[in-house]
Amino acid sequence: MQSQDVAPRPAPSSGAVVDVEQAEAALVEHYPRLVRLAYLMLPPSLGRNRRVLTAHALTQRALPRGRAAGGASVFPAQQSGGGRDGDPGYAFVRLQVVRTALEAGLPLKRWARPKRSQLPPVLPQVWGLRLFPRSGGADELALDQLLSELSGPARAAYVLRGLEGLADTPLRRVLSAAGVEDPAAALEEASGAEARDALLGSPEFDPCALQARPTDLLRRRRHMKAALAATAAAAVCGALLVLPGDGWGPDGAAAPSYARNPAAEAALDPARLDRVAPTAWKSAARTDFSVWPARGGLVDDTALLRRALAVWARPGKSVRVAATPGTPSGAPPGPPQLLYAGVVDQARVVLLYDGLRVARYAEPKDGTGGAALDFARADGASRAEASAVVLGRADGNVRYLTAPWVTGAARRDLLKPSAGATDLTLSADGSTSPLAGPPQTGTCTSWNVLQVKDASGTRLLTDLGELIPAHLTAGRPAAPREASGAQDLREWAPFACSLASARSQGVRTVNAWEYARQPLPDGSGPAAWTCTRADTWRGGGTRVLAQFRAPGGTYGAVVAQAGNSPACGSRDPQVLAGVLWKSGAGVWYLLAAGGKDTTSVAATGGVRGSATGPLLVVRAKQGARAELKGTLADGRGITGLR
């Protein structure tokens, strides 16, 4: 359970319990800010390239190693409107970043074992390029010089005071918790430096917006020649070792590469590809990918199709292969179905379907180097789920191939339900004009989705970084409806940005269900409780979020979440969640809500109280922890979502 708080930020040493999920959520949400903190605290003597990589490495290692940092978490504290204030998860990961950044600036001792943060990072790693933030002006250069002249603790104090706005008392606690022996001296040294707080947020010190330059090309060429010579020598020696005798045969009866057997030959023969008639979908018993016709300007390019099939069967080391979770990436069991072959932006693209998966092969227009192969599960797809496939992404835009039954496509911003949809051009082969995709990083100010229309109605699909966009629905889990109606769009808008948490998880559908409305105890109006559930193609890996939105709020806040849970699903359409909420008069309450089948709710632990019906309001103290339990109309018990 999380708390809506506008009070001053609590000290990192407040003893708040933080579990791994809460720390991960804070790290993901505030990742650019945490990396900037680490970059500014690292000594400039490391050089900008190593500072960038080290800052990312320290931030990514800030999560607790155990199940929880400080104990077993019952309810996490809700974030405030500012996103960081009052969030113990953010305070925890920030403290970890400060501690390791200070360690990274310590000099190496001759006989002492170095700390991990003092060594060059193993991950992330970039080969052949040097990365550094954008160049600034004279003011940024002067600030960098000023930071280099401060000691490590003073530099941390200067950055935390200027960028985080920490007052002296909480700043001393952070420095002390990070291992600084004399926080007062560090504060005094930082106070003696000229304050340039506004420059700390400039692009010069943003390690997430980077420029790239090559490393020493001549030295790299010499090293490459030496490596090639060594590799050739090793290959010759290996061949000489295995030539004598009966040979090297650990694979037993396995067939050699491209064995001449009917199944393997059929799967690699472009002439054997299954091509569905253009009008087959009109009379078919089902409408899914199996009735898509072959489309695109290169469906007769035998050489391209042969390359696509060969790479699918035996991708080389240079091929980038990606698959959604739970999707096998092996060769097709027989001749697959051809869905598309054509030019998309600067690539030649082939889409294939084998009854279980959709596979996309892409190669540059001017060659075959840098080929990519992507897979996505598509078995049992419904008409809605088989409405579109991603053809390609470029410069933040997405281009889709729509199903043959789709008659219109449009772009809609899910955050602006009353703005209307903008029509997209549909070409003769069913591909759309480019559509700006959802934000990948930074602030979520828009969330564009694809709106498709056919004879059965209008539906919304959203790109979550995979081949098949996720289908958005709304309403009770037992009977979800298309999320394209005016009321459904208004209900989805506050929670659109939470879709980012389902990216690259093999998500099939996401349903938003407003399961309760609760009058607030200060009379300011009703709050909305919404449960969003992301179901996957593989069955497992579901993600459930309980979200709370106060009256007049633009965005909802995630107050509880669960993975692989039946909550809010068709099998068990029940949910119970709670939140600590602060009224306008400064009074704290525990608010809890269940679905309409909930007959009673009780809280135990740090807050005690009970109520008949699905809603509970109990006065509480800031930071209190409570256990929620409820009773359903059929007598079953239900526990609060965590």
XYZ file of C-alpha atoms in Angstrom:
642
model
C 0.000 0.000 0.000
C 1.348 3.397 -0.908
C 0.719 6.871 0.554
C -0.231 10.110 -1.191
C 1.978 12.615 0.630
C 2.841 16.256 0.089
C 4.793 16.506 3.329
C 8.581 17.037 3.396
C 10.736 14.171 2.177
C 11.538 11.685 4.986
C 15.108 10.922 5.816
C 16.659 7.884 4.177
C 17.367 6.475 7.603
C 13.752 6.568 8.650
C 13.693 2.793 8.753
C 11.071 2.416 6.046
C 10.809 -1.134 4.803
C 11.572 -1.453 1.094
C 11.080 -4.631 -0.868
C 12.767 -5.483 -4.146
C 9.704 -4.714 -6.286
C 9.287 -1.259 -4.738
C 12.993 -0.450 -5.165
C 12.869 -1.675 -8.769
C 9.808 0.467 -9.496
C 11.545 3.553 -8.086
C 14.742 2.807 -10.016
C 12.911 2.371 -13.328
C 10.732 5.451 -12.843
C 13.604 7.748 -11.799
C 16.441 6.075 -13.690
C 17.577 9.193 -15.650
C 17.729 11.251 -12.459
C 19.648 8.585 -10.500
C 22.174 8.178 -13.323
C 22.657 11.964 -13.420
C 23.301 11.956 -9.640
C 25.919 9.219 -10.012
C 27.576 10.984 -12.974
C 27.873 14.269 -11.072
C 29.237 12.587 -7.921
C 31.916 10.595 -9.748
C 35.297 12.321 -9.985
C 35.728 14.126 -13.346
C 39.262 12.699 -13.497
C 37.736 9.383 -14.681
C 36.974 10.946 -18.055
C 33.517 11.443 -19.509
C 33.263 8.046 -21.256
C 34.073 6.033 -18.124
C 31.919 8.316 -15.959
C 28.935 7.627 -18.238
C 29.365 3.838 -18.149
C 30.178 3.783 -14.421
C 27.148 5.957 -13.591
C 24.845 3.542 -15.431
C 26.545 0.520 -13.806
C 26.250 1.928 -10.264
C 22.579 2.809 -10.776
C 21.720 -0.609 -12.205
C 23.402 -2.296 -9.209
C 21.421 -0.254 -6.673
C 18.704 -2.854 -6.119
C 18.775 -4.854 -2.857
C 20.118 -8.374 -3.227
C 17.633 -10.056 -0.886
C 13.878 -10.265 -0.945
C 13.590 -7.028 1.025
C 15.883 -4.294 2.262
C 15.135 -4.033 5.925
C 12.574 -6.779 6.362
C 9.423 -8.220 4.866
C 7.283 -5.573 3.267
C 3.554 -5.597 3.883
C 2.474 -2.451 2.035
C 4.807 -0.119 0.126
C 4.383 3.629 0.707
C 2.559 5.390 -2.152
C 4.422 8.029 -4.129
C 3.342 11.616 -3.795
C 2.357 13.888 -6.601
C 6.016 14.813 -7.072
C 7.023 11.234 -7.808
C 9.984 11.081 -5.343
C 8.949 12.852 -2.144
C 7.968 10.350 0.526
C 8.963 7.334 -1.570
C 11.200 5.060 0.546
C 11.994 3.027 -2.575
C 13.537 6.092 -4.229
C 15.337 7.065 -0.998
C 16.834 3.559 -0.781
C 18.177 3.362 -4.337
C 19.421 6.947 -4.142
C 21.378 6.065 -0.989
C 22.897 3.044 -2.758
C 23.921 5.246 -5.693
C 25.505 7.826 -3.371
C 27.405 5.150 -1.413
C 28.846 3.410 -4.476
C 29.660 6.698 -6.234
C 31.685 7.755 -3.182
C 33.447 4.375 -3.183
C 34.248 4.714 -6.893
C 36.083 7.969 -6.204
C 38.394 6.471 -3.578
C 42.024 5.901 -4.647
C 43.191 2.324 -5.120
C 45.509 1.000 -2.394
C 48.467 -1.210 -3.208
C 47.644 -4.264 -1.100
C 43.932 -3.711 -0.460
C 41.307 -5.545 -2.483
C 39.497 -2.936 -4.624
C 35.759 -2.507 -4.292
C 33.654 -3.412 -7.305
C 32.675 0.220 -7.875
C 36.364 1.250 -8.108
C 36.953 -0.960 -11.161
C 35.842 -0.272 -14.747
C 32.266 -1.559 -15.159
C 31.747 -4.949 -16.752
C 28.205 -3.980 -17.788
C 27.067 -1.883 -19.525
C 29.887 -2.082 -22.077
C 30.306 -0.441 -25.468
C 32.892 -1.607 -28.005
C 34.403 0.633 -30.653
C 32.712 3.830 -29.454
C 33.265 6.487 -26.842
C 30.113 7.917 -25.269
C 29.775 11.290 -23.581
C 27.027 13.855 -22.886
C 26.453 16.850 -25.076
C 29.027 19.596 -24.851
C 28.051 22.672 -22.862
C 29.302 26.234 -22.695
C 31.661 28.100 -20.449
C 29.303 27.908 -17.448
C 29.069 24.108 -17.619
C 32.849 23.844 -18.002
C 33.319 26.029 -14.937
C 30.907 23.848 -12.945
C 32.779 20.695 -14.002
C 36.027 22.312 -12.844
C 34.394 23.283 -9.549
C 33.204 19.692 -8.966
C 36.682 18.331 -9.709
C 38.177 20.563 -6.996
C 35.807 19.305 -4.289
C 36.452 16.180 -2.245
C 34.193 13.192 -2.880
C 31.898 13.767 0.162
C 31.721 17.512 -0.535
C 30.896 16.840 -4.186
C 28.077 14.500 -3.090
C 26.768 17.131 -0.656
C 26.907 19.823 -3.361
C 24.983 17.668 -5.849
C 22.361 16.413 -3.377
C 21.746 19.937 -2.125
C 21.558 21.488 -5.596
C 19.808 18.756 -7.590
C 17.674 17.049 -4.916
C 16.997 20.154 -2.830
C 17.919 18.434 0.462
C 18.172 20.631 3.537
C 21.213 20.310 5.813
C 19.661 17.954 8.385
C 18.422 15.247 5.971
C 21.568 15.782 3.895
C 23.751 14.919 6.892
C 21.729 11.750 7.434
C 22.165 10.693 3.806
C 25.927 11.309 3.885
C 26.280 9.485 7.190
C 24.269 6.519 5.908
C 26.464 6.479 2.785
C 29.593 6.049 4.947
C 30.941 9.606 5.085
C 32.957 9.908 8.309
C 32.526 13.678 8.759
C 29.288 14.899 7.113
C 29.575 18.303 8.764
C 32.968 18.940 7.155
C 31.620 17.849 3.775
C 28.692 20.267 4.112
C 31.023 23.093 5.114
C 33.283 22.467 2.113
C 30.287 22.299 -0.240
C 28.870 25.536 1.217
C 32.120 27.299 0.353
C 31.680 26.537 -3.347
C 29.695 28.817 -5.634
C 26.082 27.623 -5.973
C 25.223 26.702 -9.588
C 22.110 24.611 -8.946
C 20.408 25.339 -12.271
C 23.382 24.018 -14.250
C 23.259 20.628 -12.500
C 20.200 19.768 -14.605
C 21.708 20.878 -17.927
C 22.278 18.489 -20.889
C 26.056 18.723 -20.271
C 25.547 16.473 -17.243
C 22.861 14.134 -18.656
C 24.421 10.656 -19.132
C 21.210 9.401 -20.763
C 21.422 11.789 -23.747
C 24.732 10.855 -25.316
C 26.971 11.538 -28.281
C 29.194 8.851 -29.797
C 32.666 9.033 -31.327
C 35.013 6.230 -32.481
C 37.914 5.046 -30.391
C 41.523 5.038 -31.672
C 40.943 3.546 -35.138
C 44.574 2.780 -35.996
C 45.230 0.983 -32.726
C 41.951 -0.918 -33.065
C 42.938 -1.996 -36.594
C 46.281 -3.331 -35.341
C 44.577 -5.250 -32.554
C 42.015 -6.680 -34.993
C 44.735 -7.959 -37.324
C 46.509 -9.625 -34.418
C 43.264 -11.230 -33.239
C 42.472 -12.542 -36.723
C 45.926 -14.057 -37.022
C 45.569 -15.766 -33.644
C 42.111 -17.072 -34.571
C 43.362 -18.504 -37.861
C 46.238 -20.235 -36.088
C 43.887 -21.744 -33.502
C 41.542 -22.989 -36.259
C 44.396 -24.695 -38.092
C 45.607 -26.373 -34.901
C 42.086 -27.525 -34.056
C 41.616 -29.037 -37.515
C 44.879 -30.946 -37.230
C 43.834 -32.342 -33.846
C 40.518 -33.774 -35.033
C 41.529 -35.179 -38.405
C 42.981 -38.575 -37.337
C 40.896 -41.620 -36.438
C 37.174 -41.991 -36.735
C 36.611 -38.273 -36.326
C 34.871 -36.047 -33.853
C 31.270 -37.151 -33.387
C 29.554 -36.038 -30.107
C 26.305 -35.328 -31.949
C 25.709 -39.056 -32.561
C 22.951 -39.646 -35.115
C 22.113 -35.972 -35.569
C 21.984 -34.933 -39.231
C 24.591 -32.524 -40.575
C 23.758 -28.938 -41.468
C 21.010 -28.606 -44.097
C 20.485 -32.359 -44.180
C 18.751 -33.650 -47.284
C 15.531 -34.857 -45.735
C 12.023 -33.891 -46.920
C 11.039 -31.758 -43.917
C 14.270 -29.725 -43.884
C 14.213 -29.179 -47.641
C 10.557 -28.151 -47.656
C 11.107 -25.624 -44.877
C 13.906 -23.971 -46.888
C 12.222 -23.973 -50.305
C 10.562 -20.650 -51.248
C 8.412 -22.471 -53.775
C 6.830 -24.508 -50.965
C 5.718 -21.474 -48.963
C 2.013 -21.465 -48.117
C 0.263 -18.566 -49.867
C -3.350 -17.949 -48.893
C -5.837 -16.579 -51.420
C -6.610 -12.847 -50.994
C -10.307 -13.489 -50.244
C -9.937 -16.640 -48.108
C -10.674 -14.722 -44.885
C -14.178 -13.825 -46.084
C -15.398 -17.426 -45.982
C -13.046 -18.926 -43.395
C -14.381 -20.395 -40.147
C -11.910 -18.309 -38.158
C -10.190 -14.971 -38.595
C -6.586 -15.075 -37.450
C -3.140 -15.033 -39.068
C -3.848 -18.318 -40.883
C -6.126 -16.487 -43.355
C -3.835 -13.543 -44.078
C -2.879 -13.423 -47.783
C 0.697 -12.886 -48.969
C 1.190 -9.144 -49.577
C 3.988 -6.738 -50.417
C 6.044 -5.808 -53.439
C 8.655 -8.558 -52.993
C 6.471 -11.676 -52.603
C 8.023 -13.044 -55.814
C 11.641 -12.270 -54.850
C 12.833 -15.866 -54.542
C 16.342 -14.903 -53.416
C 15.001 -12.775 -50.546
C 12.578 -15.468 -49.438
C 15.318 -18.105 -49.559
C 17.550 -15.943 -47.339
C 14.727 -15.385 -44.870
C 13.979 -19.118 -44.615
C 17.653 -20.062 -44.306
C 18.255 -17.509 -41.552
C 15.171 -18.728 -39.688
C 16.436 -22.318 -39.872
C 20.077 -21.568 -39.027
C 20.730 -17.949 -37.983
C 24.394 -17.012 -38.173
C 26.340 -15.300 -35.419
C 25.876 -11.896 -37.027
C 22.073 -12.181 -36.980
C 20.295 -10.415 -34.132
C 17.644 -12.845 -32.874
C 14.919 -11.703 -30.470
C 11.866 -13.542 -29.166
C 9.100 -12.661 -26.752
C 9.201 -14.567 -23.428
C 8.056 -18.148 -23.853
C 8.494 -18.112 -27.635
C 10.787 -20.766 -29.195
C 13.168 -19.479 -31.856
C 13.899 -22.743 -33.648
C 13.303 -23.616 -37.286
C 9.744 -24.079 -38.606
C 8.452 -27.671 -38.609
C 7.561 -27.378 -42.282
C 6.861 -24.793 -44.980
C 5.527 -21.675 -43.198
C 2.891 -19.293 -44.487
C 4.038 -16.109 -46.227
C 2.330 -13.006 -44.849
C 4.411 -10.204 -46.343
C 7.564 -9.442 -48.305
C 8.432 -5.877 -49.209
C 10.477 -2.766 -48.576
C 9.811 -0.952 -45.294
C 11.719 2.311 -44.872
C 15.372 1.295 -45.369
C 14.947 -2.467 -45.018
C 13.608 -5.480 -46.862
C 11.144 -7.257 -44.583
C 9.618 -10.741 -44.715
C 6.808 -11.861 -42.382
C 6.172 -15.589 -41.958
C 3.739 -17.631 -39.840
C 4.007 -21.300 -38.831
C 0.804 -21.707 -36.800
C 2.551 -20.970 -33.488
C 4.709 -17.947 -34.211
C 4.971 -14.899 -36.405
C 8.562 -14.392 -37.555
C 9.951 -11.199 -39.071
C 13.159 -11.246 -41.098
C 14.713 -7.867 -41.924
C 17.854 -6.948 -43.848
C 19.225 -3.613 -45.119
C 18.119 -2.568 -48.593
C 21.738 -2.284 -49.732
C 22.998 -5.657 -48.479
C 22.409 -8.637 -46.209
C 24.742 -7.677 -43.358
C 23.102 -6.770 -40.059
C 20.071 -8.997 -40.573
C 17.547 -9.343 -37.749
C 15.093 -12.093 -36.871
C 12.204 -11.513 -34.439
C 9.633 -13.989 -33.105
C 6.302 -13.581 -31.333
C 3.725 -16.109 -30.142
C 0.473 -15.931 -32.095
C -1.277 -19.251 -31.448
C -5.001 -19.008 -30.803
C -5.139 -15.364 -31.836
C -8.601 -13.824 -32.010
C -9.824 -11.466 -34.713
C -8.826 -8.478 -32.574
C -5.377 -9.846 -31.687
C -4.646 -10.694 -35.340
C -5.586 -7.209 -36.554
C -2.032 -5.905 -37.015
C 1.672 -6.780 -36.926
C 4.595 -4.408 -36.578
C 6.397 -4.095 -39.913
C 9.213 -1.891 -38.655
C 10.334 0.870 -36.306
C 12.447 3.886 -37.261
C 13.147 7.215 -35.536
C 10.548 6.572 -32.846
C 7.832 5.747 -35.393
C 6.045 2.441 -35.931
C 4.647 1.102 -39.187
C 2.034 -1.686 -39.060
C 0.697 -4.273 -41.494
C -3.033 -4.584 -40.882
C -5.263 -7.603 -41.379
C -7.138 -7.929 -44.696
C -10.450 -7.304 -42.894
C -9.299 -3.926 -41.505
C -10.950 -1.047 -43.378
C -9.464 1.935 -41.542
C -6.617 2.879 -39.195
C -5.962 5.930 -37.037
C -3.659 7.278 -34.339
C -5.135 8.064 -30.934
C -3.404 9.568 -27.889
C -4.641 7.536 -24.946
C -3.836 10.395 -22.556
C -6.195 12.741 -24.422
C -9.530 10.888 -24.649
C -11.438 13.882 -26.004
C -8.879 14.846 -28.669
C -10.212 12.482 -31.323
C -8.302 10.138 -33.621
C -6.058 11.107 -36.548
C -6.505 8.973 -39.668
C -3.541 6.995 -40.992
C -3.024 6.155 -44.650
C -3.571 2.511 -45.535
C -1.663 1.392 -48.629
C -3.011 -1.166 -51.074
C -1.083 -3.950 -49.298
C -2.507 -3.004 -45.876
C 0.518 -1.218 -44.413
C -0.011 1.998 -42.478
C 1.787 5.302 -42.679
C 4.288 5.852 -39.825
C 2.766 6.295 -36.375
C 4.671 7.927 -33.488
C 5.179 5.198 -30.916
C 4.755 5.407 -27.123
C 7.588 7.101 -25.173
C 10.567 4.857 -24.492
C 12.225 6.969 -21.793
C 11.684 10.214 -19.940
C 8.409 11.841 -18.981
C 5.207 10.247 -20.243
C 3.249 13.095 -21.827
C 1.491 11.056 -24.525
C 0.719 7.433 -25.326
C -0.170 6.846 -28.964
C -2.114 3.725 -29.842
C -3.288 2.235 -33.134
C -7.040 2.369 -33.681
C -8.314 -0.088 -36.276
C -11.788 -0.436 -37.697
C -13.513 -3.332 -39.428
C -17.009 -4.631 -39.922
C -17.215 -5.867 -36.325
C -16.277 -2.537 -34.719
C -13.364 -0.407 -33.547
C -10.516 -1.551 -31.305
C -7.282 -0.209 -29.829
C -3.838 -1.801 -30.075
C -0.665 -0.549 -28.390
C 2.973 -1.144 -29.237
C 4.834 -2.691 -26.293
C 8.092 -3.286 -28.158
C 7.148 -6.580 -29.820
C 5.894 -7.860 -33.164
C 2.233 -8.150 -32.195
C 0.696 -5.109 -30.473
C -1.299 -5.673 -27.285
C -5.089 -5.470 -27.442
C -6.639 -2.952 -25.013
C -9.994 -3.716 -23.393
C -12.086 -2.318 -20.539
C -14.771 -3.484 -18.132
C -15.403 -6.442 -15.855
C -12.903 -9.296 -16.427
C -15.684 -11.803 -17.095
C -16.969 -9.754 -20.049
C -14.399 -7.202 -21.241
C -15.334 -4.853 -24.065
C -13.370 -2.872 -26.609
C -11.745 0.184 -25.029
C -12.795 2.450 -27.880
C -15.952 3.972 -26.390
C -15.945 7.496 -24.970
C -16.378 6.342 -21.350
C -13.724 3.630 -21.726
C -11.246 6.135 -23.149
C -11.838 8.424 -20.171
C -11.271 5.518 -17.776
C -8.062 4.434 -19.550
C -6.497 7.913 -19.787
C -5.136 8.214 -16.190
C -3.501 4.808 -16.404
C -2.075 4.814 -19.949
C 1.507 5.468 -18.821
C 1.435 2.359 -16.607
C 1.494 0.303 -19.837
C 5.259 0.932 -19.929
C 5.685 -1.643 -17.145
C 4.344 -4.359 -19.498
C 6.820 -3.614 -22.308
C 8.647 -6.638 -23.832
C 6.769 -9.156 -21.675
C 4.889 -10.997 -24.424
C 1.632 -9.264 -23.505
C -1.492 -10.315 -25.382
C -4.220 -8.135 -23.843
C -4.452 -5.435 -21.169
C -7.794 -4.822 -19.464
C -8.661 -1.809 -17.292
C -11.485 -2.346 -14.794
C -12.755 0.403 -12.519
C -13.904 -1.862 -9.715
C -14.841 0.727 -7.074
C -15.480 4.402 -6.405
C -14.916 5.582 -2.841
C -16.090 8.876 -1.293
C -13.137 10.517 0.445
C -13.534 11.285 4.152
C -12.847 15.017 3.725
C -15.773 15.417 1.324
C -13.582 16.327 -1.662
C -15.316 13.804 -3.895
C -15.059 10.147 -4.945
C -11.735 8.435 -5.680
C -11.505 5.813 -8.431
C -10.013 2.355 -7.917
C -8.928 0.634 -11.135
C -7.312 -2.739 -11.730
C -5.242 -3.209 -14.895
C -4.347 -6.767 -15.855
C -1.853 -7.724 -18.571
C -2.291 -11.282 -19.883
C 0.408 -12.916 -21.993
C 0.457 -15.218 -25.007
C 2.249 -17.915 -23.018
C -0.265 -17.917 -20.141
C 2.178 -17.242 -17.301
C 3.835 -13.944 -16.480
C 0.598 -12.040 -15.951
C 0.883 -8.624 -14.291
C -1.826 -7.045 -12.125
C -1.755 -3.419 -10.962
C -4.207 -1.846 -8.501
C -4.297 1.894 -9.142
C -5.799 4.777 -7.164
C -6.836 8.169 -8.522
C -7.967 10.979 -6.271
C -10.654 13.400 -7.497
C -9.250 15.812 -10.074
C -6.028 13.819 -10.453
C -4.534 13.577 -13.931
C -2.763 10.274 -13.402
C -3.443 7.185 -11.358
C -0.942 5.867 -8.844
C 0.039 2.210 -8.562
C -0.669 1.201 -4.964
C -0.317 -2.585 -5.260
C 0.830 -5.105 -7.826
C 1.201 -8.832 -8.309
C 2.621 -11.229 -10.851
C 1.125 -14.564 -11.904
C -2.011 -13.822 -9.884
C -5.611 -14.695 -10.836
C -6.806 -11.357 -9.411
C -8.781 -9.152 -11.795
C -8.930 -12.009 -14.305
C -11.772 -13.982 -15.834
C -11.101 -16.943 -13.511
C -11.218 -14.851 -10.325
C -12.569 -11.331 -10.943
C -11.844 -10.149 -7.401
C -9.398 -7.618 -5.985
C -8.727 -5.829 -2.705
C -6.166 -3.045 -2.273
C -5.390 -0.204 0.089
C -3.547 3.101 0.244
C -2.478 5.649 2.855
C -4.022 8.974 1.873
C -3.520 12.446 3.322
C -6.476 14.836 3.335
C -6.262 18.511 2.588
C -6.399 19.166 6.343
C -3.295 17.036 6.896
C -5.109 14.016 8.380
C -3.916 10.546 7.323
C -6.349 7.756 6.465
C -6.145 4.152 5.406
C -8.429 3.722 2.408
C -9.246 0.265 1.064
C -11.621 -0.996 -1.597
C -12.729 -4.306 -3.033
C -15.090 -5.296 -5.819
C -18.868 -5.273 -5.458
C -18.804 -8.939 -4.328
C -16.792 -7.981 -1.238
C -19.073 -8.008 1.839
C -16.563 -6.903 4.496
C -13.046 -5.486 4.807
C -10.755 -5.509 7.843
C -7.315 -4.039 8.538
C -4.832 -5.358 11.088
C -1.254 -4.544 12.027
C -0.254 -0.882 12.186
C -3.825 0.189 11.403
C -6.873 -1.564 12.833
C -10.452 -1.255 11.700
C -13.232 -3.012 9.817
C -16.293 -2.173 7.762
C -19.253 -3.917 6.199
C -19.249 -3.737 2.424
C -16.403 -3.289 -0.051
C -15.040 0.042 1.287
C -12.963 0.838 4.372
C -11.869 4.193 5.833
C -9.749 4.273 9.013
C -7.690 7.105 10.463
C -3.991 6.234 10.461
C -0.517 7.611 10.992
C 1.982 8.485 8.289
C 4.051 5.456 7.282
C 1.743 2.942 8.992
C 1.701 -0.644 7.714
C -1.412 -2.776 7.623
C -2.678 -6.152 6.464
C -5.957 -6.216 4.544
C -8.424 -9.085 4.535
C -11.910 -9.273 3.122
C -14.845 -11.627 2.821
C -16.683 -12.335 -0.436
C -20.400 -12.931 -0.888
C -19.816 -16.679 -1.301
C -17.956 -16.854 2.031
C -14.456 -17.037 0.605
C -11.692 -14.882 2.015
C -9.590 -12.444 0.040
C -6.313 -10.754 0.984
C -5.018 -7.393 -0.102
C -3.054 -7.247 -3.336
C 0.620 -6.558 -2.646
